[in-house]
Amino acid sequence: MTQVKPAPGGRMLTVLRVHLPSEIPIVGCEITPYVLLRRPDGGIFTDDVSEASPVDGYFMRYKWYRIQSDRRAAVCSVHPTEEATLQCIGCLKSKIPVAKSYHCSAKCFCDAWQHHRVLHERAISALNENGTEEEELFGRFGSGSSSSGIISTALSGSTPNLSQNSGFNNGPTPVYPTGTEKSSGETWFEVGRSRTYTATADDIGHVLRFECVVVDLETRGTVGVPTSVMTSRVIPAPTPTPRRLIPVNTADAMGHFDLDSRTSSFGTFTVLSYNILADTYATSDTYSYCPTWALSWAYRRQNLLREIIGYHADIICLQEVQNNHFEEFFAPELDKHGYQALYKKRTTEVYAGTPQAIDGCATFFRRDRFSHVKKYEVEFNKAAQSLTDAIIPATQKKLALTRLVKDNIALIAVLEAKFGNHGTENPSKRQLLCVANTHINIHHDLKDVKLWQIHTLLKGLEKIAVSADIPMLVCGDFNSIPGSTSHGLLAMGKVDQLHPDLAVDPLGILRPLSKLTHQLPLVSAYSSFARMASVGYDLDHQRRRMDPTTNEPLFTNCTRDFTGTIDYIFYTADSLTVESLLELLDEDSLRKDTALPSPEWSSDHIALLAEFRCTPRVRR
């Protein structure tokens, strides 16, 4: 029997409340219970109290258990919180991972068929060409290779990659008991001894139990009874159908690249642009159609990281990256994969909230492909202040600043390529590259502010172009649709002076209209799908996902309230050529009656990725 030593006056460290941020645990996602404690002096806090840092002679002991029932159950591949009632035999014949064959109802299977059929076609094609290619097809969070077709045992083979190579830290590894049989037909296995726990593939289909108890540091005796909370069944992490790189040059337009197996060839490099949806904006009120567990940051960050790493991009431009998430997650995680990081958070003049929740733009580049030369930061608020001081009458300055000061920024990085200049006019010359990463103001009624911000950025890039013979990329979320004046300025170098957008200019910041030009030969990378004369299944399929009037994708942002294109990768066409593009999504890929974010895709935007080759600059 353990001894309990009461604190002086009967007061001691006490557990007041324990609850989980989400009842549904997902494989690969860390669970951190909320534990509310009272100090012996009466103070309330939620910090961890470890044995190494006790409070008044007490510390917390944690345990996680997996509760395994004698009855095993498969989960639906479309609705992972539902139990499966039927299985697609075609998946087994095509050797598709067994977990993707389960559905909760006939309606579920019928609704998902158009998307599900693509899995069959790709799996059969891969088998014909390469034998079994499951891991390449379905990625690190995909399901395992068991194809027994027996529902009662199929889960035991799920997601072997995670259970073998996850690197999860679930606390010290005890000598676990073989399990304690319960009269209800359940067996409890101890699986962790830290406050946080990351569900593994072995947990799929099982309930987890978290227990915490106060321990006396001196006697090692527990104080009171353990406080516990139970989860619902652990579900596998949903995985979207992988997106392929589609060549757009005429010599190789019939094929496609496998992102998992390819690396950039000599003289080429890839660039990813992606608005990842900051956690502070990912609320259930805004995205009521997305399950709450799929909106949780613990889930979304792992799903986003899996997706981003899977693209193997040489340069990554992310928008809506919260300051704390950059420092605590993305920078260290991408560092493990060989990326150096640059970051610029939005300015805070009109922001009211938690400073750590301020988002910004993050640019990453592979150290083995590029080195950092210079960094420029564009704060549109500072430019707004200068513009107001220069042209706005004193009586209107306050009104002008209210309209212009919107906290948006741009991050510009000058990089030097390490892969040389083979085939160029001067092989000994340094190959520099300028990469701009920006997030332009979102408000639909501030078209003048959007256009002014983009014009300000382009004029800054022009100055860099004058100082160095340097190819340029302009990436980001421009919050401007094709056909707008902002898109026209980027793509055409000027604006249509009769465009109705220009009627919105209460401050006169766009006058004279003749100044709204730039000399950078920018072209939208994804317009290559529409401009190429080549034919082939892949290109034709992509062209159906393009707007023929604007030569831009039908959408890069897809919510219940808005579907359209606002994200772009622009490049200087006199010094870069597009070799291939990441295939676009269509509504079939997003599944019926679904918008973004979803369990499969963790942002309301889709990622854009282009492969470029540096070419000798065209002389005029």
Coordinates of C-alpha atoms in Angstrom, one line a residue:
M1 CA 0.0 0.0 0.0
T2 CA 1.3 3.5 -0.9
Q3 CA 1.6 6.1 1.7
V4 CA -0.1 9.5 1.3
K5 CA 1.6 12.4 3.0
P6 CA -0.8 15.3 3.5
A7 CA 0.5 18.8 2.9
P8 CA 0.7 21.2 5.9
G9 CA -2.8 22.4 6.6
G10 CA -4.3 19.7 4.4
R11 CA -3.5 21.6 1.2
M12 CA -1.6 20.0 -1.7
L13 CA -1.3 20.0 -5.4
T14 CA -4.8 19.1 -6.8
V15 CA -6.2 18.1 -10.2
L16 CA -9.3 20.2 -10.8
R17 CA -10.1 19.3 -14.4
V18 CA -8.9 17.2 -17.3
H19 CA -10.3 17.3 -20.9
L20 CA -9.1 16.6 -24.4
P21 CA -8.8 19.3 -27.2
S22 CA -10.5 16.8 -29.5
E23 CA -12.1 13.5 -28.6
I24 CA -11.1 11.9 -31.9
P25 CA -7.4 10.9 -32.0
I26 CA -5.7 10.6 -35.4
V27 CA -2.6 8.5 -36.3
G28 CA 0.5 10.7 -36.3
C29 CA -1.1 13.6 -34.4
E30 CA 0.0 14.6 -31.0
I31 CA -2.6 14.7 -28.2
T32 CA -2.0 17.1 -25.4
P33 CA -4.7 16.9 -22.7
Y34 CA -5.7 20.1 -20.9
V35 CA -4.9 19.6 -17.2
L36 CA -6.1 22.3 -14.8
L37 CA -4.2 22.2 -11.4
R38 CA -4.5 24.0 -8.1
R39 CA -1.2 24.8 -6.2
P40 CA -1.0 24.2 -2.5
D41 CA -1.2 28.1 -2.1
G42 CA -4.5 28.1 -4.0
G43 CA -3.2 29.4 -7.4
I44 CA -4.7 27.9 -10.6
F45 CA -2.5 26.9 -13.5
T46 CA -2.1 24.5 -16.5
D47 CA 1.7 24.1 -16.8
D48 CA 3.1 20.6 -16.6
V49 CA 4.6 19.6 -13.2
S50 CA 7.4 17.1 -13.8
E51 CA 9.4 15.2 -11.3
A52 CA 12.4 17.4 -12.3
S53 CA 10.4 20.6 -11.4
P54 CA 8.1 19.7 -8.6
V55 CA 5.7 22.2 -7.0
D56 CA 6.0 22.2 -3.1
G57 CA 7.1 18.6 -3.1
Y58 CA 4.6 17.2 -5.6
F59 CA 4.7 16.3 -9.3
M60 CA 2.3 14.8 -11.9
R61 CA 2.5 11.2 -13.2
Y62 CA 0.8 10.4 -16.5
K63 CA -0.2 7.1 -18.2
W64 CA -1.8 6.3 -21.5
Y65 CA -3.6 3.1 -22.1
R66 CA -4.9 1.4 -25.3
I67 CA -8.2 -0.4 -24.6
Q68 CA -8.5 -3.3 -27.0
S69 CA -11.8 -5.0 -27.4
D70 CA -12.2 -8.6 -28.4
R71 CA -14.2 -7.3 -31.4
R72 CA -12.3 -5.7 -34.2
A73 CA -13.8 -3.2 -36.6
A74 CA -12.7 -1.5 -39.8
V75 CA -13.3 2.2 -40.4
C76 CA -14.7 3.9 -43.4
S77 CA -12.1 5.3 -45.8
V78 CA -14.3 8.3 -46.6
H79 CA -15.8 9.0 -43.1
P80 CA -13.1 7.7 -40.8
T81 CA -15.2 8.3 -37.7
E82 CA -17.8 5.7 -39.0
E83 CA -17.5 1.9 -38.9
A84 CA -17.3 0.2 -42.3
T85 CA -20.1 -2.0 -43.4
L86 CA -18.9 -2.9 -46.9
Q87 CA -15.7 -3.4 -48.9
C88 CA -14.7 -2.7 -52.5
I89 CA -13.4 -6.0 -53.9
G90 CA -11.9 -4.0 -56.9
C91 CA -9.5 -2.4 -54.5
L92 CA -8.2 -5.8 -53.4
K93 CA -7.8 -7.0 -57.0
S94 CA -5.9 -3.7 -57.8
K95 CA -3.7 -4.3 -54.7
I96 CA -4.8 -0.9 -53.3
P97 CA -4.1 -0.7 -49.5
V98 CA -7.0 -2.4 -47.7
A99 CA -7.9 0.5 -45.5
K100 CA -9.0 2.5 -48.6
S101 CA -11.4 -0.3 -49.6
Y102 CA -13.9 0.2 -46.7
H103 CA -17.1 2.3 -46.8
C104 CA -19.7 2.9 -44.2
S105 CA -22.7 2.6 -46.6
A106 CA -23.8 2.0 -50.2
K107 CA -24.5 5.7 -50.5
C108 CA -21.0 6.6 -49.2
F109 CA -19.5 4.3 -51.9
C110 CA -21.6 5.7 -54.7
D111 CA -20.9 9.3 -53.8
A112 CA -17.2 8.6 -53.6
W113 CA -17.0 6.4 -56.7
Q114 CA -15.8 9.0 -59.2
H115 CA -12.9 9.8 -57.0
H116 CA -12.4 6.2 -55.9
R117 CA -12.2 5.0 -59.5
V118 CA -9.1 7.1 -60.0
L119 CA -7.4 5.0 -57.3
H120 CA -8.1 1.8 -59.3
E121 CA -6.9 3.3 -62.6
R122 CA -3.6 4.6 -61.1
A123 CA -3.0 1.4 -59.1
I124 CA -3.5 -0.8 -62.1
S125 CA -1.2 1.5 -64.2
A126 CA 1.5 1.4 -61.5
L127 CA 1.2 -2.4 -61.2
N128 CA 1.6 -2.8 -65.0
E129 CA 4.6 -0.6 -65.1
N130 CA 6.4 -1.2 -61.9
G131 CA 4.8 -4.0 -59.9
T132 CA 3.6 -2.9 -56.5
E133 CA 4.0 0.9 -55.9
E134 CA 1.8 1.4 -52.9
E135 CA 4.1 3.5 -50.9
E136 CA 4.8 5.9 -53.8
L137 CA 1.1 6.1 -54.6
F138 CA -0.2 6.8 -51.2
G139 CA 2.6 8.4 -49.3
R140 CA 3.8 8.3 -45.7
F141 CA 0.4 8.5 -44.1
G142 CA -1.2 6.0 -46.5
S143 CA -2.5 2.6 -45.4
G144 CA -0.6 -0.6 -45.4
S145 CA -0.3 -3.4 -47.9
S146 CA -2.6 -6.0 -46.3
S147 CA -5.1 -7.2 -48.8
S148 CA -6.7 -10.2 -47.1
G149 CA -10.2 -8.8 -47.6
I150 CA -11.2 -10.0 -44.1
I151 CA -12.7 -7.1 -42.3
S152 CA -12.1 -8.5 -38.8
T153 CA -8.3 -8.6 -39.3
A154 CA -7.6 -6.0 -41.9
L155 CA -6.8 -3.2 -39.5
S156 CA -3.8 -5.1 -38.0
G157 CA -1.8 -4.4 -41.2
S158 CA -2.7 -0.7 -41.5
T159 CA -0.1 2.0 -41.9
P160 CA 3.1 0.1 -41.3
N161 CA 5.2 3.1 -42.2
L162 CA 4.0 5.0 -39.2
S163 CA 4.3 2.3 -36.7
Q164 CA 7.9 1.4 -37.8
N165 CA 9.4 4.8 -38.7
S166 CA 7.3 7.4 -37.0
G167 CA 9.8 8.6 -34.4
F168 CA 6.9 9.4 -32.0
N169 CA 8.0 10.3 -28.5
N170 CA 5.4 8.9 -26.1
G171 CA 7.5 9.2 -23.0
P172 CA 9.9 6.7 -21.3
T173 CA 9.5 3.2 -22.6
P174 CA 8.4 1.0 -19.7
V175 CA 8.3 -2.7 -19.6
Y176 CA 4.7 -2.9 -20.6
P177 CA 2.5 -5.6 -19.1
T178 CA 1.0 -8.1 -21.5
G179 CA -2.3 -6.6 -20.6
T180 CA -4.9 -6.9 -17.9
E181 CA -8.0 -8.8 -18.9
K182 CA -11.2 -7.1 -17.9
S183 CA -14.5 -8.8 -17.3
S184 CA -16.1 -6.8 -20.1
G185 CA -13.8 -8.6 -22.7
E186 CA -11.4 -5.7 -22.9
T187 CA -7.6 -5.6 -22.5
W188 CA -5.7 -2.6 -21.4
F189 CA -2.2 -2.0 -22.7
E190 CA 0.0 0.8 -21.3
V191 CA 1.3 2.7 -24.3
G192 CA 2.8 6.0 -22.9
R193 CA 4.1 7.8 -19.8
S194 CA 4.2 11.4 -20.7
R195 CA 1.5 14.1 -20.8
T196 CA 1.3 14.0 -24.6
Y197 CA 0.7 11.0 -26.7
T198 CA 0.9 10.5 -30.5
A199 CA -1.4 7.8 -31.8
T200 CA 0.2 5.0 -33.8
A201 CA -1.0 2.6 -36.4
D202 CA -1.4 -0.1 -33.7
D203 CA -4.0 2.2 -32.0
I204 CA -6.4 2.3 -35.0
G205 CA -9.9 1.3 -34.1
H206 CA -9.2 1.3 -30.3
V207 CA -10.1 3.7 -27.5
L208 CA -7.3 5.5 -25.6
R209 CA -7.5 6.3 -21.9
F210 CA -5.4 9.1 -20.3
E211 CA -4.8 9.1 -16.5
C212 CA -3.0 11.6 -14.3
V213 CA -2.3 11.6 -10.6
V214 CA -0.5 13.7 -8.1
V215 CA 2.7 12.1 -6.6
D216 CA 4.5 13.0 -3.4
L217 CA 8.2 13.6 -4.4
E218 CA 9.5 12.3 -1.0
T219 CA 7.5 9.1 -0.5
R220 CA 6.7 8.4 -4.2
G221 CA 3.1 7.7 -3.0
T222 CA 0.2 8.9 -5.0
V223 CA -2.1 11.6 -3.6
G224 CA -5.8 10.7 -4.1
V225 CA -7.2 8.7 -7.0
P226 CA -6.2 9.1 -10.6
T227 CA -8.2 11.4 -12.8
S228 CA -8.9 10.0 -16.2
V229 CA -10.5 10.8 -19.6
M230 CA -11.2 8.5 -22.6
T231 CA -11.0 9.2 -26.3
S232 CA -13.2 7.9 -29.1
R233 CA -11.7 5.3 -31.5
V234 CA -8.4 6.2 -33.1
I235 CA -8.7 6.8 -36.8
P236 CA -6.1 6.6 -39.6
A237 CA -5.0 9.9 -41.0
P238 CA -7.0 10.5 -44.3
T239 CA -4.8 10.8 -47.3
P240 CA -5.6 12.6 -50.5
T241 CA -4.9 11.2 -53.9
P242 CA -1.3 12.3 -54.7
R243 CA -0.8 15.1 -57.3
R244 CA 1.7 14.5 -60.1
L245 CA 4.0 16.8 -62.0
I246 CA 2.8 17.3 -65.6
P247 CA 5.5 18.2 -68.1
V248 CA 4.5 21.2 -70.3
N249 CA 7.5 21.4 -72.6
T250 CA 6.8 20.1 -76.1
A251 CA 9.5 17.4 -76.0
D252 CA 8.1 15.6 -73.0
A253 CA 4.5 16.6 -72.7
M254 CA 3.1 13.1 -73.0
G255 CA 4.6 11.8 -69.7
H256 CA 4.4 12.6 -66.0
F257 CA 6.8 12.7 -63.1
D258 CA 6.5 10.8 -59.8
L259 CA 7.1 13.4 -57.1
D260 CA 8.3 10.7 -54.6
S261 CA 11.1 9.4 -56.8
R262 CA 12.3 12.3 -58.9
T263 CA 14.8 15.0 -58.0
S264 CA 15.4 18.2 -59.9
S265 CA 17.7 17.7 -62.9
F266 CA 20.8 19.7 -63.5
G267 CA 19.9 23.3 -64.2
T268 CA 16.2 23.0 -63.1
F269 CA 14.6 23.7 -59.8
T270 CA 11.0 23.6 -58.3
V271 CA 9.1 26.3 -56.5
L272 CA 6.1 25.7 -54.2
S273 CA 3.6 28.4 -53.2
Y274 CA 0.9 27.6 -50.6
N275 CA -1.4 29.5 -48.3
I276 CA -1.6 27.0 -45.4
L277 CA -4.5 28.7 -43.5
A278 CA -3.3 30.0 -40.2
D279 CA -4.8 28.3 -37.1
T280 CA -6.2 31.6 -35.8
Y281 CA -8.5 31.7 -38.9
A282 CA -9.4 28.0 -39.0
T283 CA -12.5 28.3 -36.8
S284 CA -15.6 26.1 -36.8
D285 CA -17.8 29.1 -37.3
T286 CA -16.0 29.9 -40.6
Y287 CA -15.6 26.3 -41.8
S288 CA -18.6 24.6 -40.2
Y289 CA -18.5 21.9 -42.9
C290 CA -15.1 20.6 -41.8
P291 CA -15.0 18.1 -38.9
T292 CA -13.6 19.8 -35.8
W293 CA -10.9 17.2 -35.4
A294 CA -9.7 18.0 -39.0
L295 CA -9.6 21.7 -38.1
S296 CA -7.4 21.2 -35.0
W297 CA -3.9 22.4 -35.4
A298 CA -2.5 19.2 -34.0
Y299 CA -4.0 17.4 -37.0
R300 CA -3.6 20.1 -39.7
R301 CA 0.1 20.8 -39.0
Q302 CA 1.0 17.1 -39.5
N303 CA -1.1 16.8 -42.6
L304 CA 0.3 20.1 -44.0
L305 CA 3.9 19.0 -43.3
R306 CA 3.3 15.6 -44.9
E307 CA 2.0 17.3 -48.0
I308 CA 4.7 20.0 -48.2
I309 CA 7.6 17.5 -47.7
G310 CA 6.0 15.2 -50.3
Y311 CA 6.4 17.8 -53.0
H312 CA 10.2 17.8 -52.7
A313 CA 10.4 21.5 -53.7
D314 CA 13.7 23.3 -53.9
I315 CA 12.1 26.6 -52.8
I316 CA 8.9 26.8 -50.6
C317 CA 6.8 30.0 -50.3
L318 CA 4.2 29.7 -47.5
Q319 CA 1.6 32.3 -46.6
E320 CA -0.4 32.6 -43.4
V321 CA 2.3 31.0 -41.2
Q322 CA 1.8 32.0 -37.6
N323 CA 4.8 33.4 -35.8
N324 CA 4.8 30.7 -33.1
H325 CA 4.1 27.9 -35.6
F326 CA 7.1 29.0 -37.7
E327 CA 9.5 29.1 -34.7
E328 CA 8.2 26.0 -33.0
F329 CA 7.2 23.7 -35.9
F330 CA 7.9 24.6 -39.5
A331 CA 11.4 25.9 -39.2
P332 CA 12.7 23.0 -37.1
E333 CA 10.8 20.3 -39.0
L334 CA 11.9 21.6 -42.4
D335 CA 15.4 22.0 -41.1
K336 CA 15.5 18.2 -40.7
H337 CA 14.8 17.9 -44.4
G338 CA 17.6 20.2 -45.4
Y339 CA 15.8 23.6 -45.7
Q340 CA 17.0 27.0 -44.5
A341 CA 14.2 29.4 -43.4
L342 CA 13.4 33.1 -43.8
Y343 CA 10.4 34.7 -42.3
K344 CA 8.6 38.0 -42.2
K345 CA 5.5 38.4 -40.0
R346 CA 2.7 40.9 -40.7
T347 CA 3.0 44.3 -39.0
T348 CA 0.8 44.9 -36.0
E349 CA -0.5 48.5 -36.2
V350 CA -4.1 47.4 -36.6
Y351 CA -3.9 43.9 -35.1
A352 CA -5.6 43.2 -31.7
G353 CA -4.9 39.8 -30.4
T354 CA -2.2 37.4 -29.3
P355 CA 1.2 38.5 -30.7
Q356 CA 2.2 34.8 -31.3
A357 CA -0.9 34.4 -33.5
I358 CA 0.2 37.0 -36.0
D359 CA 0.8 35.3 -39.3
G360 CA 3.3 36.1 -42.1
C361 CA 5.2 34.7 -45.1
A362 CA 7.9 32.0 -44.8
T363 CA 10.3 31.1 -47.5
F364 CA 12.4 27.9 -47.3
F365 CA 15.1 26.8 -49.7
R366 CA 17.2 23.6 -49.9
R367 CA 20.7 24.3 -48.6
D368 CA 22.2 21.8 -51.1
R369 CA 20.6 23.7 -54.0
F370 CA 20.8 27.4 -53.0
S371 CA 22.6 29.7 -50.7
H372 CA 21.2 32.9 -49.2
V373 CA 22.6 36.2 -50.6
K374 CA 20.2 38.9 -49.4
K375 CA 16.8 39.5 -47.8
Y376 CA 14.4 42.4 -48.4
E377 CA 11.3 43.0 -46.3
V378 CA 8.4 45.1 -47.7
E379 CA 6.0 46.5 -45.1
F380 CA 3.1 48.1 -47.0
N381 CA 2.1 50.0 -43.9
K382 CA 5.4 52.0 -44.1
A383 CA 4.8 52.6 -47.7
A384 CA 1.2 53.8 -46.9
Q385 CA 2.6 56.2 -44.3
S386 CA 5.0 57.7 -46.8
L387 CA 2.3 57.9 -49.5
T388 CA -0.1 59.6 -47.1
D389 CA 2.6 62.1 -46.0
A390 CA 3.4 62.9 -49.7
I391 CA 0.0 63.3 -51.4
I392 CA -2.9 63.3 -48.8
P393 CA -4.1 66.6 -47.3
A394 CA -3.7 66.9 -43.6
T395 CA -7.4 66.9 -43.0
Q396 CA -7.7 63.5 -44.8
K397 CA -4.6 61.7 -43.4
K398 CA -6.5 59.8 -40.7
L399 CA -9.1 58.6 -43.1
A400 CA -6.4 57.6 -45.6
L401 CA -4.4 55.6 -43.1
T402 CA -7.5 53.8 -42.0
R403 CA -8.0 52.6 -45.6
L404 CA -4.4 51.9 -46.5
V405 CA -2.9 50.4 -43.3
K406 CA -3.7 46.7 -43.5
D407 CA -0.6 45.0 -42.2
N408 CA 0.3 43.1 -45.4
I409 CA 3.9 42.4 -46.2
A410 CA 6.2 40.8 -48.7
L411 CA 9.4 38.8 -48.2
I412 CA 12.0 39.0 -51.0
A413 CA 15.0 36.6 -51.0
V414 CA 17.9 36.7 -53.4
L415 CA 19.5 33.3 -53.7
E416 CA 22.5 31.9 -55.4
A417 CA 22.1 28.5 -57.2
K418 CA 24.6 25.8 -56.4
F419 CA 23.9 23.8 -59.5
G420 CA 25.9 25.9 -61.8
N421 CA 25.3 27.5 -65.2
H422 CA 25.9 24.6 -67.5
G423 CA 24.9 25.5 -71.0
T424 CA 24.6 29.3 -70.5
E425 CA 26.6 32.0 -72.2
N426 CA 28.9 32.5 -69.2
P427 CA 29.4 29.3 -67.1
S428 CA 31.6 31.1 -64.6
K429 CA 28.9 33.7 -63.8
R430 CA 27.0 33.4 -60.6
Q431 CA 23.4 32.2 -61.1
L432 CA 21.2 34.4 -58.9
L433 CA 17.5 34.1 -58.4
C434 CA 15.1 36.6 -56.8
V435 CA 12.0 35.1 -55.0
A436 CA 9.2 37.3 -53.8
N437 CA 6.6 35.8 -51.4
T438 CA 3.6 37.9 -50.5
H439 CA 0.1 38.0 -49.1
I440 CA -2.0 40.9 -50.5
N441 CA -5.0 42.4 -48.7
I442 CA -8.1 40.3 -48.7
H443 CA -10.9 42.9 -48.5
H444 CA -13.0 42.7 -51.7
D445 CA -14.1 46.4 -51.4
L446 CA -10.5 47.7 -51.3
K447 CA -9.6 47.0 -54.9
D448 CA -7.6 50.2 -54.9
V449 CA -5.5 49.1 -52.0
K450 CA -4.8 45.7 -53.5
L451 CA -3.7 47.3 -56.8
W452 CA -1.5 49.8 -54.9
Q453 CA 0.1 47.1 -52.8
I454 CA 1.0 45.0 -55.9
H455 CA 2.3 48.0 -57.8
T456 CA 4.4 49.0 -54.8
L457 CA 5.9 45.4 -54.7
L458 CA 6.6 45.4 -58.4
K459 CA 8.4 48.8 -58.3
G460 CA 10.6 47.4 -55.6
L461 CA 11.4 44.3 -57.7
E462 CA 12.2 46.6 -60.6
K463 CA 14.9 48.2 -58.6
I464 CA 16.4 44.9 -57.8
A465 CA 16.2 43.9 -61.5
V466 CA 18.1 47.1 -62.5
S467 CA 20.8 46.4 -60.0
A468 CA 21.4 42.8 -61.1
D469 CA 20.8 40.6 -64.1
I470 CA 18.6 38.3 -62.2
P471 CA 15.6 36.0 -62.9
M472 CA 12.6 36.6 -60.8
L473 CA 9.7 34.7 -59.2
V474 CA 6.7 36.4 -57.7
C475 CA 4.6 34.0 -55.6
G476 CA 1.8 34.2 -53.1
D477 CA -1.8 34.8 -52.3
F478 CA -2.7 38.0 -54.2
N479 CA -6.5 37.9 -53.3
S480 CA -7.1 39.0 -56.8
I481 CA -9.0 37.0 -59.4
P482 CA -8.0 36.7 -63.1
G483 CA -9.4 39.7 -65.0
S484 CA -9.0 42.1 -62.2
T485 CA -6.7 45.1 -62.5
S486 CA -4.3 43.6 -60.0
H487 CA -3.9 40.4 -62.1
G488 CA -3.7 42.5 -65.3
L489 CA -0.8 44.5 -63.8
L490 CA 1.1 41.4 -62.9
A491 CA 0.5 39.5 -66.1
M492 CA 0.4 42.3 -68.7
G493 CA 2.7 44.9 -67.1
K494 CA -0.1 47.5 -67.3
V495 CA -3.8 48.0 -66.6
D496 CA -6.8 48.6 -68.8
Q497 CA -7.5 52.3 -68.0
L498 CA -11.2 51.7 -68.7
H499 CA -11.4 48.8 -66.2
P500 CA -14.3 49.3 -63.7
D501 CA -12.0 48.4 -60.8
L502 CA -10.3 51.7 -61.3
A503 CA -13.5 53.6 -60.4
V504 CA -12.8 52.7 -56.8
D505 CA -10.1 55.2 -55.8
P506 CA -11.4 57.5 -53.1
L507 CA -7.9 58.7 -52.1
G508 CA -6.6 59.2 -55.6
I509 CA -3.7 56.9 -55.0
L510 CA -3.9 55.3 -58.4
R511 CA -3.7 58.6 -60.3
P512 CA -2.3 59.2 -62.9
L513 CA -3.3 55.8 -64.3
S514 CA -0.4 55.9 -66.7
K515 CA 1.9 55.2 -63.8
L516 CA 0.4 51.7 -63.2
T517 CA 3.0 49.9 -65.2
H518 CA 6.1 47.8 -64.7
Q519 CA 8.9 46.5 -67.0
L520 CA 9.3 43.0 -65.6
P521 CA 8.4 40.4 -68.3
L522 CA 6.2 38.4 -65.9
V523 CA 4.1 35.4 -67.0
S524 CA 1.8 33.2 -64.9
A525 CA 3.4 29.8 -64.6
Y526 CA 0.1 27.9 -64.8
S527 CA -0.9 29.6 -68.0
S528 CA 1.5 27.2 -69.6
F529 CA -1.2 24.5 -69.4
A530 CA -3.4 26.6 -71.7
R531 CA -0.6 28.0 -74.0
M532 CA 1.1 24.7 -74.9
A533 CA 0.3 23.3 -78.3
S534 CA 1.1 19.7 -77.2
V535 CA -1.6 17.1 -76.9
G536 CA -2.0 14.2 -74.6
Y537 CA -4.2 12.8 -71.9
D538 CA -2.5 14.6 -69.0
L539 CA -2.4 18.0 -70.7
D540 CA -6.0 17.7 -72.0
H541 CA -7.1 16.7 -68.5
Q542 CA -5.4 19.8 -67.0
R543 CA -6.8 22.1 -69.6
R544 CA -10.3 21.2 -68.5
R545 CA -9.4 22.6 -65.1
M546 CA -8.4 25.9 -66.7
D547 CA -10.4 29.0 -67.5
P548 CA -10.1 29.4 -71.3
T549 CA -10.7 33.1 -71.1
T550 CA -8.0 33.9 -68.6
N551 CA -5.6 30.9 -69.0
E552 CA -5.6 30.5 -65.3
P553 CA -6.8 27.6 -63.1
L554 CA -10.6 27.5 -62.4
F555 CA -9.8 27.7 -58.7
T556 CA -6.9 27.8 -56.1
N557 CA -9.2 28.7 -53.2
C558 CA -12.4 26.6 -52.5
T559 CA -14.8 27.2 -49.7
R560 CA -18.5 27.1 -49.3
D561 CA -18.6 30.9 -49.9
F562 CA -16.0 31.3 -52.6
T563 CA -14.4 29.3 -55.3
G564 CA -11.9 31.0 -57.6
T565 CA -8.2 31.7 -58.3
I566 CA -6.3 34.1 -56.1
D567 CA -2.9 32.3 -55.8
Y568 CA -0.2 32.5 -58.5
I569 CA 3.4 31.9 -59.4
F570 CA 4.7 34.5 -61.8
Y571 CA 8.1 34.3 -63.5
T572 CA 10.3 36.4 -65.7
A573 CA 9.9 34.7 -69.1
D574 CA 13.1 36.2 -70.6
S575 CA 15.2 34.2 -68.1
L576 CA 13.2 31.2 -67.0
T577 CA 11.1 28.6 -68.8
V578 CA 8.5 26.3 -67.2
E579 CA 9.4 22.6 -67.5
S580 CA 6.5 21.1 -65.5
L581 CA 3.6 21.9 -63.3
L582 CA 1.8 20.2 -60.4
E583 CA -1.5 18.9 -61.6
L584 CA -4.6 20.9 -60.6
L585 CA -7.4 19.6 -58.5
D586 CA -11.0 19.4 -59.7
E587 CA -14.2 19.0 -57.8
D588 CA -14.0 15.2 -58.2
S589 CA -10.7 15.3 -56.4
L590 CA -12.3 17.3 -53.6
R591 CA -15.2 14.8 -53.4
K592 CA -18.9 15.5 -53.8
D593 CA -20.5 18.2 -51.6
T594 CA -17.2 19.1 -50.0
A595 CA -15.2 22.3 -49.7
L596 CA -11.8 23.1 -48.3
P597 CA -10.4 22.6 -45.8
S598 CA -11.3 18.9 -45.4
P599 CA -9.9 15.9 -43.7
E600 CA -7.8 15.2 -46.8
W601 CA -6.6 18.8 -47.6
S602 CA -5.8 20.9 -44.6
S603 CA -6.0 24.4 -46.1
D604 CA -8.8 26.2 -48.0
H605 CA -6.2 26.9 -50.7
I606 CA -4.4 24.4 -53.0
A607 CA -0.7 24.2 -53.4
L608 CA 0.9 25.4 -56.6
L609 CA 4.2 24.0 -57.8
A610 CA 6.3 24.7 -60.9
E611 CA 9.6 23.4 -62.2
F612 CA 11.7 26.0 -64.0
R613 CA 14.9 26.0 -66.0
C614 CA 17.2 29.0 -66.1
T615 CA 17.7 30.2 -69.7
P616 CA 20.0 32.8 -71.3
R617 CA 18.3 36.1 -71.1
V618 CA 16.7 37.3 -74.3
R619 CA 18.5 40.4 -75.6
R620 CA 16.3 43.2 -76.9

